[in-house]
Coordinates of C-alpha atoms in Angstrom, one line a residue:
Chain A
M1 CA -92.7 -12.6 63.9
T2 CA -89.7 -11.8 61.8
T3 CA -90.0 -10.8 58.1
L4 CA -87.5 -11.7 55.4
A5 CA -86.6 -8.0 54.9
E6 CA -85.6 -7.7 58.5
L7 CA -83.0 -10.4 58.1
A8 CA -81.8 -10.0 54.4
K9 CA -79.4 -7.3 53.3
L10 CA -80.9 -7.4 49.8
I11 CA -83.8 -9.1 48.1
R12 CA -83.9 -8.7 44.4
S13 CA -85.5 -10.2 41.3
K14 CA -84.6 -10.2 37.7
N15 CA -85.1 -12.1 34.5
A16 CA -82.7 -15.0 33.9
G17 CA -83.6 -14.8 30.2
P18 CA -87.1 -13.8 29.0
F19 CA -88.6 -17.1 30.1
Q20 CA -87.3 -17.4 33.6
L21 CA -87.4 -15.3 36.8
T22 CA -84.8 -15.4 39.5
V23 CA -84.8 -14.1 43.0
D24 CA -81.7 -13.5 45.1
I25 CA -82.2 -13.3 48.9
M26 CA -78.9 -12.1 50.2
F27 CA -77.8 -12.0 53.9
A28 CA -75.0 -9.9 55.5
D29 CA -73.4 -12.9 57.3
E30 CA -73.2 -16.6 57.4
E31 CA -75.1 -16.9 60.6
T32 CA -78.3 -15.2 59.3
Y33 CA -78.0 -17.2 56.1
E34 CA -77.8 -20.4 57.9
R35 CA -80.6 -19.4 60.3
V36 CA -83.0 -18.7 57.4
L37 CA -81.9 -21.7 55.4
A38 CA -82.3 -24.1 58.3
G39 CA -85.7 -22.5 59.2
G40 CA -87.0 -23.8 55.9
A41 CA -89.2 -20.8 55.3
I42 CA -87.9 -20.4 51.8
N43 CA -89.2 -23.5 50.2
A44 CA -90.4 -24.5 46.7
E45 CA -94.0 -25.0 47.7
R46 CA -94.3 -21.6 49.4
L47 CA -92.7 -19.8 46.5
A48 CA -94.7 -21.7 44.0
A49 CA -98.0 -20.6 45.7
I50 CA -96.8 -16.9 45.7
Y51 CA -95.9 -17.0 42.0
G52 CA -98.6 -19.3 40.7
V53 CA -96.4 -22.0 39.3
E54 CA -95.9 -25.7 40.0
A55 CA -93.6 -26.5 42.9
E56 CA -91.7 -28.9 40.7
R57 CA -90.6 -26.0 38.6
V58 CA -89.2 -23.9 41.4
R59 CA -85.6 -24.3 42.2
V60 CA -84.4 -23.2 45.7
I61 CA -80.6 -23.0 45.6
P62 CA -78.5 -22.3 48.7
Y63 CA -75.3 -20.4 47.9
A64 CA -73.0 -20.1 50.8
A65 CA -70.2 -18.3 49.1
A66 CA -72.5 -15.2 48.9
H67 CA -74.6 -16.0 52.0
S68 CA -77.5 -16.1 49.6
I69 CA -80.5 -18.2 48.7
K70 CA -81.5 -18.1 45.0
V71 CA -84.9 -19.0 43.8
T72 CA -85.4 -19.6 40.1
L73 CA -88.8 -20.3 38.5
P74 CA -90.5 -20.0 35.1
R75 CA -91.8 -16.5 34.5
P76 CA -95.6 -16.4 35.1
V77 CA -95.8 -14.3 31.9
V78 CA -93.0 -14.2 29.4
S79 CA -91.0 -10.9 29.4
G80 CA -92.7 -8.3 27.2
D81 CA -95.7 -10.6 26.3
P82 CA -99.0 -8.9 26.3
G83 CA -100.1 -8.7 30.0
D84 CA -96.5 -8.6 31.4
G85 CA -96.1 -5.5 33.6
D86 CA -92.4 -5.9 34.5
T87 CA -90.2 -6.4 31.5
M88 CA -87.0 -7.0 33.5
G89 CA -88.8 -8.8 36.4
G90 CA -87.3 -6.2 38.7
Q91 CA -90.1 -5.7 41.1
Q92 CA -91.4 -9.3 41.4
Y93 CA -89.6 -9.9 44.7
A94 CA -92.1 -7.5 46.4
P95 CA -94.3 -10.3 48.0
L96 CA -91.1 -11.7 49.6
V97 CA -90.3 -8.5 51.6
D98 CA -92.9 -9.1 54.3
L99 CA -92.6 -13.0 54.2
E100 CA -92.6 -14.4 57.6
V101 CA -89.5 -16.5 58.1
D102 CA -89.5 -17.9 61.6
R103 CA -92.0 -20.7 61.1
P104 CA -91.7 -24.4 61.0
P105 CA -90.6 -26.0 57.7
A106 CA -93.2 -27.0 55.1
P107 CA -94.9 -30.3 55.6
G108 CA -93.0 -33.2 54.0
G109 CA -89.5 -32.3 55.3
D110 CA -86.9 -29.7 54.8
G111 CA -88.1 -27.7 51.8
S112 CA -85.1 -25.4 51.9
T113 CA -82.8 -27.6 49.9
R114 CA -85.2 -29.5 47.8
S115 CA -84.9 -29.4 44.1
A116 CA -81.4 -27.8 44.4
T117 CA -80.0 -30.9 42.7
A118 CA -83.1 -32.9 41.9
D119 CA -84.4 -30.5 39.3
Q120 CA -81.2 -29.7 37.5
S121 CA -81.8 -32.4 34.9
T122 CA -85.3 -31.1 34.1
V123 CA -84.4 -27.4 33.7
R124 CA -81.8 -26.7 31.0
E125 CA -80.9 -23.1 30.5
Q126 CA -78.3 -21.4 28.6
C127 CA -76.7 -18.2 29.7
E128 CA -76.2 -15.1 27.8
Chain B
M1 CA -42.6 -16.7 35.1
A2 CA -46.2 -17.5 35.3
R3 CA -48.2 -16.3 32.3
E4 CA -50.9 -13.8 32.6
L5 CA -53.5 -12.2 30.4
R6 CA -55.0 -8.9 31.4
L7 CA -58.6 -8.1 30.5
L8 CA -60.5 -4.8 30.7
A9 CA -64.2 -4.1 30.6
P10 CA -64.7 -0.4 30.4
T11 CA -68.5 -0.5 30.8
S12 CA -71.4 -2.9 31.2
L13 CA -73.2 -2.0 28.0
L14 CA -72.0 0.1 25.2
G15 CA -73.6 3.5 25.7
A16 CA -74.0 3.1 29.5
G17 CA -71.0 5.3 30.0
F18 CA -67.9 5.1 32.3
R19 CA -65.6 7.6 33.8
F20 CA -62.8 8.6 31.5
E21 CA -60.5 8.8 34.5
S22 CA -61.2 5.2 35.3
L23 CA -60.3 4.1 31.8
R24 CA -57.1 6.0 32.0
T25 CA -56.1 4.3 35.2
A26 CA -57.1 0.9 33.7
M27 CA -54.9 1.6 30.6
A28 CA -52.0 2.2 32.9
W29 CA -52.5 -1.3 34.2
Q30 CA -51.6 -2.4 30.6
P31 CA -54.5 -4.6 29.5
D32 CA -54.0 -7.2 26.8
V33 CA -57.6 -7.2 25.6
M34 CA -60.5 -4.8 25.9
G35 CA -64.0 -6.0 25.6
C36 CA -67.6 -4.6 25.8
D37 CA -71.1 -6.1 25.8
A38 CA -73.5 -4.1 23.8
G39 CA -76.8 -5.8 24.1
S40 CA -79.3 -8.0 26.0
T41 CA -82.8 -9.5 25.9
D42 CA -83.4 -7.7 29.2
P43 CA -85.2 -4.7 27.9
G44 CA -87.8 -6.9 26.3
P45 CA -88.6 -8.1 22.8
Y46 CA -88.9 -4.7 21.1
F47 CA -85.2 -4.3 20.3
L48 CA -84.9 -7.8 18.7
G49 CA -88.1 -7.4 16.9
S50 CA -87.6 -3.9 15.5
G51 CA -83.8 -3.7 15.1
E52 CA -83.9 -0.4 16.8
L53 CA -81.2 0.8 19.2
Y54 CA -81.4 0.6 23.0
F55 CA -79.1 3.4 23.9
S56 CA -78.8 6.3 21.6
R57 CA -76.3 6.4 18.7
D58 CA -74.6 9.4 20.5
A59 CA -74.2 7.5 23.7
M60 CA -72.8 4.5 21.9
R61 CA -70.4 6.7 19.9
R62 CA -69.1 8.4 23.1
D63 CA -68.1 5.1 24.6
L64 CA -66.9 3.5 21.4
E65 CA -64.7 6.5 20.6
H66 CA -62.9 6.3 23.9
M67 CA -62.5 2.5 23.7
L68 CA -61.2 2.5 20.1
L69 CA -58.7 5.3 20.8
A70 CA -57.5 3.6 23.9
A71 CA -57.3 0.1 22.4
R72 CA -55.7 1.2 19.2
G73 CA -53.3 3.4 21.1
A74 CA -52.1 0.4 23.1
E75 CA -52.4 -1.9 20.1
I76 CA -54.6 -4.4 21.9
P77 CA -57.7 -6.2 20.5
L78 CA -61.1 -4.6 21.1
L79 CA -64.0 -7.1 21.2
I80 CA -67.7 -5.8 21.1
G81 CA -70.5 -8.3 21.5
S82 CA -74.3 -8.3 21.0
A83 CA -74.1 -5.1 19.0
A84 CA -76.3 -3.3 19.4
A85 CA -79.2 -4.3 21.7
G86 CA -80.6 -7.4 20.0
G87 CA -77.6 -8.4 17.8
T88 CA -79.6 -8.2 14.6
N89 CA -77.9 -7.4 11.3
A90 CA -79.5 -3.9 11.3
Q91 CA -78.1 -3.1 14.7
L92 CA -74.7 -4.6 13.9
A93 CA -74.6 -2.3 10.9
V94 CA -75.0 0.8 13.1
A95 CA -72.1 -0.3 15.4
V96 CA -69.9 -0.9 12.3
E97 CA -70.9 2.5 11.0
L98 CA -69.9 4.1 14.2
A99 CA -66.5 2.4 14.2
E100 CA -65.9 3.5 10.7
E101 CA -66.9 7.1 11.5
I102 CA -64.6 7.1 14.5
A103 CA -61.7 5.6 12.6
A104 CA -62.1 8.2 9.9
K105 CA -62.3 11.1 12.4
H106 CA -59.1 10.1 14.2
G107 CA -57.2 8.5 11.2
L108 CA -57.2 5.1 12.9
H109 CA -56.2 2.1 10.7
F110 CA -57.1 -1.4 11.7
R111 CA -58.7 -4.6 10.5
L112 CA -62.3 -4.8 11.6
G113 CA -63.9 -8.2 11.9
V114 CA -67.7 -8.2 11.7
V115 CA -69.6 -11.3 12.8
S116 CA -73.2 -11.5 11.8
C117 CA -75.5 -13.7 13.8
E118 CA -78.8 -13.9 11.8
P119 CA -78.8 -17.3 10.2
P120 CA -80.7 -17.5 6.9
R121 CA -84.2 -18.7 7.4
D122 CA -83.8 -21.8 5.0
Y123 CA -80.8 -22.8 7.1
L124 CA -83.0 -22.6 10.2
R125 CA -85.8 -24.5 8.5
R126 CA -83.4 -27.2 7.4
S127 CA -81.9 -27.3 11.0
L128 CA -85.4 -27.7 12.4
S129 CA -86.3 -30.6 10.1
E130 CA -83.0 -32.2 10.8
G131 CA -83.7 -32.2 14.6
R132 CA -80.8 -29.7 15.2
I133 CA -83.1 -27.3 17.1
R134 CA -84.1 -28.2 20.6
A135 CA -86.4 -26.5 23.1
L136 CA -84.9 -25.2 26.4
A137 CA -87.0 -25.0 29.6
N138 CA -90.3 -23.2 29.3
A139 CA -89.9 -22.8 25.5
P140 CA -93.0 -21.9 23.4
D141 CA -93.9 -24.3 20.6
L142 CA -91.7 -24.0 17.5
D143 CA -92.6 -24.9 14.0
E144 CA -91.9 -23.6 10.5
A145 CA -94.6 -21.0 10.8
V146 CA -92.9 -19.5 13.9
L147 CA -89.6 -19.3 11.9
E148 CA -91.5 -17.6 9.2
R149 CA -93.4 -15.0 11.1
S150 CA -90.5 -14.0 13.5
E151 CA -89.3 -10.5 12.5
N152 CA -85.7 -11.4 13.4
I153 CA -84.0 -14.5 14.6
V154 CA -80.5 -14.4 16.0
A155 CA -78.1 -17.2 17.1
M156 CA -76.0 -16.6 20.2
A157 CA -72.3 -16.9 19.3
G158 CA -69.8 -18.4 21.7
V159 CA -66.0 -17.9 21.5
E160 CA -65.7 -19.6 18.1
P161 CA -66.5 -16.7 15.7
F162 CA -64.3 -14.4 17.8
H163 CA -61.5 -17.0 17.3
A164 CA -62.2 -17.0 13.6
A165 CA -62.0 -13.3 13.3
L166 CA -58.9 -13.0 15.4
D167 CA -57.3 -15.8 13.4
S168 CA -58.1 -13.7 10.3
G169 CA -56.0 -10.8 11.7
A170 CA -58.9 -8.7 13.1
D171 CA -57.8 -6.0 15.5
V172 CA -61.3 -5.1 16.4
V173 CA -64.3 -7.5 16.4
I174 CA -67.8 -6.4 16.4
C175 CA -70.2 -9.3 16.8
G176 CA -74.0 -9.5 16.6
R177 CA -75.7 -11.5 19.3
C178 CA -73.2 -13.4 21.5
S179 CA -72.8 -14.8 24.9
D180 CA -71.8 -12.0 27.2
A181 CA -69.0 -14.0 28.8
A182 CA -67.6 -15.1 25.4
I183 CA -66.5 -11.6 24.7
F184 CA -63.9 -11.9 27.5
A185 CA -63.4 -15.6 27.3
A186 CA -62.4 -15.4 23.7
V187 CA -58.7 -14.5 23.9
P188 CA -57.9 -16.5 27.1
T189 CA -59.4 -19.7 25.7
K190 CA -57.6 -19.0 22.3
E191 CA -54.3 -18.8 24.3
G192 CA -54.9 -21.9 26.2
F193 CA -55.8 -20.6 29.6
P194 CA -58.0 -22.9 31.7
P195 CA -61.5 -22.5 30.2
G196 CA -63.2 -22.6 33.6
L197 CA -61.3 -19.6 34.8
A198 CA -61.6 -17.8 31.4
W199 CA -65.3 -18.2 31.3
H200 CA -65.9 -17.4 34.9
A201 CA -63.8 -14.2 34.6
G202 CA -65.9 -13.4 31.5
K203 CA -69.1 -13.8 33.3
I204 CA -67.9 -11.3 36.0
L205 CA -66.4 -8.9 33.5
E206 CA -69.4 -8.7 31.2
C207 CA -71.2 -6.4 33.6
S208 CA -68.0 -4.4 34.2
A209 CA -67.9 -3.0 37.8
A210 CA -71.3 -4.6 38.7
C211 CA -69.5 -6.9 41.1
V212 CA -68.2 -4.1 43.4
V213 CA -69.5 -3.8 47.0
Q214 CA -71.6 -0.7 46.1
R215 CA -72.2 0.1 42.4
K216 CA -73.2 3.8 41.9
Y217 CA -72.8 4.0 38.1
A218 CA -71.3 1.9 35.3
D219 CA -67.5 1.9 35.4
P220 CA -64.6 -0.3 34.4
L221 CA -63.5 -3.7 35.8
F222 CA -60.0 -5.2 35.3
A223 CA -59.0 -8.9 35.5
W224 CA -55.7 -10.7 35.5
V225 CA -56.2 -14.2 34.2
R226 CA -53.5 -16.8 35.2
D227 CA -53.2 -20.6 34.9
D228 CA -54.4 -21.2 38.5
C229 CA -56.6 -18.2 39.3
F230 CA -57.9 -14.9 38.2
V231 CA -57.9 -11.6 40.1
V232 CA -60.5 -8.8 39.6
E233 CA -60.1 -5.2 40.7
P234 CA -62.0 -2.0 39.7
P235 CA -59.7 0.9 38.6
N236 CA -62.0 3.5 40.1
P237 CA -60.6 4.3 43.6
D238 CA -64.1 4.9 45.0
Y239 CA -65.0 1.2 44.2
R240 CA -63.8 -2.0 45.7
C241 CA -64.4 -5.7 45.4
S242 CA -64.9 -8.1 48.2
P243 CA -65.0 -11.9 48.1
V244 CA -68.8 -11.8 48.8
S245 CA -69.4 -9.1 46.2
V246 CA -67.6 -11.1 43.6
A247 CA -69.2 -14.4 44.6
S248 CA -72.5 -12.7 44.5
H249 CA -72.1 -11.7 40.8
T250 CA -72.6 -15.4 39.7
L251 CA -76.1 -15.0 41.1
Y252 CA -77.0 -12.0 38.9
E253 CA -79.6 -12.6 36.1
N254 CA -78.6 -16.2 36.1
G255 CA -80.7 -19.3 36.9
S256 CA -78.1 -21.0 39.0
P257 CA -75.0 -19.6 40.7
Y258 CA -73.2 -22.9 40.2
E259 CA -73.5 -23.5 36.5
L260 CA -73.4 -21.3 33.5
V261 CA -74.3 -23.1 30.3
E262 CA -72.3 -21.6 27.4
P263 CA -72.2 -22.6 23.8
S264 CA -69.2 -24.8 24.1
G265 CA -69.8 -26.2 27.5
T266 CA -70.7 -25.5 31.1
V267 CA -68.8 -23.5 33.7
Y268 CA -69.1 -24.9 37.2
S269 CA -68.4 -22.5 40.1
D270 CA -69.5 -24.9 42.9
E271 CA -65.8 -25.4 44.0
S272 CA -64.8 -21.8 43.2
T273 CA -63.0 -19.9 46.0
Y274 CA -63.0 -16.2 46.5
E275 CA -60.2 -14.7 48.5
P276 CA -59.1 -11.1 49.2
V277 CA -55.8 -10.0 47.6
S278 CA -56.1 -6.5 49.1
D279 CA -59.0 -4.5 50.4
R280 CA -60.3 -4.0 46.8
A281 CA -59.1 -6.9 44.8
V282 CA -60.3 -10.5 44.9
R283 CA -58.7 -13.8 43.7
V284 CA -61.0 -16.5 42.2
A285 CA -59.8 -20.0 41.8
G286 CA -61.2 -23.5 41.3
S287 CA -63.8 -22.8 38.6
R288 CA -64.2 -25.7 36.2
F289 CA -65.4 -26.1 32.7
A290 CA -67.0 -29.2 31.2
A291 CA -66.8 -29.1 27.4
A292 CA -70.0 -30.0 25.6
E293 CA -69.9 -32.8 23.0
N294 CA -71.1 -30.3 20.4
V295 CA -71.4 -26.5 20.4
T296 CA -75.0 -25.3 20.8
N297 CA -76.2 -21.7 20.1
K298 CA -79.2 -20.3 21.7
L299 CA -81.7 -18.9 19.3
E300 CA -83.7 -15.8 20.1
G301 CA -86.6 -14.5 18.0
A302 CA -89.4 -11.9 18.2
E303 CA -92.6 -11.5 16.3
L304 CA -94.9 -8.6 15.7
V305 CA -98.0 -8.6 18.0
G306 CA -99.6 -5.4 16.6
Y307 CA -99.5 -1.7 17.0
Q308 CA -100.2 0.0 20.3
A309 CA -101.5 3.3 21.7
I310 CA -102.0 4.0 25.3
V311 CA -103.8 6.4 27.6
I312 CA -102.5 7.2 31.0
G313 CA -105.1 8.6 33.5
A314 CA -105.8 8.6 37.2
V315 CA -108.8 8.3 39.5
R316 CA -108.8 10.0 42.8
D317 CA -112.5 9.9 43.8
P318 CA -113.0 7.3 46.5
V319 CA -116.5 6.6 45.2
I320 CA -115.2 5.6 41.8
I321 CA -112.2 3.7 43.3
R322 CA -114.7 1.7 45.5
Q323 CA -116.4 0.3 42.4
L324 CA -113.5 0.4 40.0
D325 CA -114.0 -3.2 38.7
S326 CA -117.5 -2.7 37.6
W327 CA -116.9 0.9 36.4
L328 CA -114.0 -0.3 34.2
E329 CA -116.1 -3.2 32.9
G330 CA -118.5 -0.6 31.6
V331 CA -115.8 1.6 30.2
R332 CA -114.3 -1.4 28.3
E333 CA -117.6 -2.5 26.8
T334 CA -118.3 1.1 25.6
I335 CA -114.9 1.5 24.0
Q336 CA -115.2 -1.9 22.3
S337 CA -118.6 -0.9 20.8
K338 CA -117.3 2.5 19.8
A339 CA -114.4 0.9 18.0
E340 CA -116.7 -1.4 16.1
G341 CA -118.8 1.5 15.3
I342 CA -115.9 3.5 13.8
F343 CA -114.1 0.7 12.0
G344 CA -116.6 -2.2 11.7
A345 CA -116.4 -5.5 13.6
A346 CA -114.0 -7.0 11.1
A347 CA -111.4 -4.3 11.4
V348 CA -111.2 -4.4 15.2
E349 CA -111.3 -8.2 15.3
G350 CA -108.1 -9.2 17.2
M351 CA -107.9 -5.8 18.8
T352 CA -107.0 -6.1 22.5
L353 CA -108.0 -3.6 25.1
T354 CA -106.4 -4.0 28.5
V355 CA -106.3 -1.7 31.5
R356 CA -103.4 -1.8 34.0
R357 CA -104.3 -0.5 37.4
Y358 CA -101.4 1.0 39.2
G359 CA -102.2 1.4 42.9
I360 CA -104.0 -1.9 42.9
D361 CA -102.2 -4.6 41.0
G362 CA -100.3 -2.9 38.2
V363 CA -97.0 -4.6 38.9
M364 CA -98.0 -8.1 40.0
G365 CA -101.3 -8.5 38.1
P366 CA -103.3 -11.5 39.3
L367 CA -100.4 -12.5 41.6
E368 CA -100.7 -9.4 43.7
P369 CA -101.2 -10.6 47.3
T370 CA -102.6 -7.3 48.6
P371 CA -104.9 -5.8 45.8
S372 CA -106.3 -3.1 48.1
P373 CA -106.5 0.2 46.3
A374 CA -104.4 3.1 47.2
H375 CA -106.1 6.6 47.7
E376 CA -105.5 7.2 44.0
V377 CA -105.2 4.7 41.1
C378 CA -103.4 5.2 37.8
L379 CA -105.0 3.6 34.8
V380 CA -103.0 2.7 31.7
I381 CA -105.4 1.8 29.0
E382 CA -103.7 -0.2 26.2
V383 CA -105.1 -0.6 22.8
T384 CA -103.3 -3.1 20.5
A385 CA -104.6 -3.3 16.9
A386 CA -103.7 -4.4 13.5
S387 CA -102.6 -0.9 12.5
Q388 CA -101.3 2.2 14.2
K389 CA -104.2 4.1 12.7
I390 CA -106.8 1.9 14.4
A391 CA -104.8 1.9 17.7
N392 CA -104.5 5.6 17.8
A393 CA -108.2 6.2 16.9
V394 CA -109.5 3.7 19.5
A395 CA -107.2 5.2 22.1
K396 CA -108.6 8.7 21.4
A397 CA -112.1 7.3 21.9
A398 CA -111.0 5.4 24.9
A399 CA -109.7 8.5 26.6
H400 CA -113.0 10.3 26.0
V401 CA -115.2 7.4 27.1
A402 CA -113.2 6.8 30.3
A403 CA -113.0 10.5 31.2
H404 CA -116.7 10.9 31.2
Y405 CA -118.1 7.4 32.1
A406 CA -121.0 7.7 34.4
V407 CA -121.0 6.7 38.1
P408 CA -124.3 5.4 39.4
E409 CA -124.2 7.5 42.6
Y410 CA -123.9 10.8 40.6
S411 CA -126.4 12.4 38.3
G412 CA -125.2 14.8 35.6
L413 CA -122.0 14.8 33.5
I414 CA -118.8 14.0 35.3
T415 CA -115.1 13.9 34.6
A416 CA -113.9 10.7 36.1
L417 CA -110.3 10.5 34.9
A418 CA -107.5 13.0 35.5
L419 CA -105.5 13.0 32.3
P420 CA -102.0 14.4 32.6
Y421 CA -101.3 14.7 28.9
S422 CA -102.7 16.5 25.9
P423 CA -103.4 14.8 23.7
P424 CA -104.3 12.0 26.0
E425 CA -103.3 9.2 23.7
L426 CA -99.7 8.1 23.2
P427 CA -98.9 6.1 20.1
R428 CA -96.4 3.4 21.0
G429 CA -95.6 2.0 17.6
P430 CA -95.2 -1.8 16.9
V431 CA -95.1 -4.2 19.8
Y432 CA -93.4 -7.6 19.7
R433 CA -93.1 -10.8 21.7
F434 CA -90.4 -13.4 22.1
T435 CA -90.9 -16.5 20.0
L436 CA -88.0 -18.8 20.7
N437 CA -86.2 -20.3 23.7
H438 CA -84.3 -23.0 21.8
V439 CA -80.8 -24.1 21.0
L440 CA -79.4 -24.8 17.6
E441 CA -76.8 -27.6 17.3
P442 CA -74.9 -26.6 14.1
A443 CA -72.8 -29.2 12.1
D444 CA -70.0 -26.8 12.3
A445 CA -69.6 -24.2 15.1
L446 CA -69.3 -21.4 12.5
D447 CA -72.3 -22.5 10.3
P448 CA -74.8 -20.0 11.8
F449 CA -72.4 -17.0 11.6
G450 CA -71.0 -14.8 8.9
L451 CA -67.5 -13.1 9.1
E452 CA -66.7 -10.0 7.1
L453 CA -63.3 -8.3 7.3
I454 CA -63.0 -4.6 6.7
D455 CA -59.6 -2.9 6.5
L456 CA -59.9 0.6 7.7

């Protein structure tokens, strides 16, 4: 069984503003990126379960230009709120390091690209 | 000849530092504009709530002094945004004071434009009742009471207040809270360069050399903006940009790599191309901008939660670690009743007592997938109360209670907690929380902002 860390060159997480968490899973080359993307292991349902949020609010965004998959979701706890243990969201990628990637896609089709466009209308952000 | 505008970002955050040698190289490349971001919501709500500085005044002075001397020497505009930390008026005043001190020290003369970004509360109340404030994704509820109790509320400026300051003859602009990318998009958009390229270049520049292949420390980034593309290159010879490293930067601390929502519109990078110009410079083209019908300014606010004191201690005994949950439950109840005994139930009402358990689930909390204890566990006992006096006193009691709380297996007095500090309690001062994730749609783009011109 292959883990995500074995295939990725970098997995990182960070706030995208205090109310949102974003995870970047970056690969060294297009081939590995395509392999993981096509495998469907990175899908909204799976990430939603890990972070305790609704799957509808998780966006999985393939980004070929940087051989990366981005995952953006509401922060389980708002940055700096009582109970938050990670102000910048910097260590929240940890459960993904050992994520098993070579497994069939989630039930209900190819989860890897779901919500990349469908959820754009429901999640409005504004950058810094 | 094709026109070109050269932009220089000496560092990612005013006070983060940069190599002077790199700045000197960059100045030899003859920039037309110098810019620097000076704040963020990233370090949490404290800086917006308190108005305190993130980096020290000395670190900020060091960077600003080099920048002002270089920019005034070359007679190019210097634009500073989100000064300093949260962009509040108090923090803005510190940045302005520093600029004045540096100008006096070196005999520099220039027009300083100061953009304040704390809209008056009655303006915000009116905007709320007029439906000019809208919630963004995951926003907490907003009503007049939230506006009232927030310590500070700032509106995030776009390029518009920078344009107003530059049109008024400002050589140097120091702005309160603003879009990071706007600092660098301001001059190119004013001079009619394609806004998609101007904003995309701004997004990359705002973190200075963060888009290099291997960032070791904060250092400058340089960009050449043209009508059909922009090129980025780090002046530091130890750094280089690659197409992937530059493309990767649109991922950074951003919800989507394809769209950046800015006050005056949205930048789309889905058709952007990244090509090497050399082994260290990258050309970006194809970025588009869709202008919004009306300018919107993100609002950020923070309110006081209370005053905090903490105790850091560690448990190494496997017998205690095995029963940590029940042991901590007993500790917590005992501390609570001691606090009530000292101050009375009414005074400690609303007091919160939490224990973080590093070595078990300190980082992920209830989301921790493997909450199996390490061989030692660090406990951070947090007391948050209505006053610092209560928080300190309860923390003192908490350290004592936890240090000697009984373990059923043992008879006789034990010391169950290794306390690394004397005194064990650490007063943390006021703590805040974010209150707003909303946008304001002003009738005029400059309504939320103030502009003051100071001739130095």
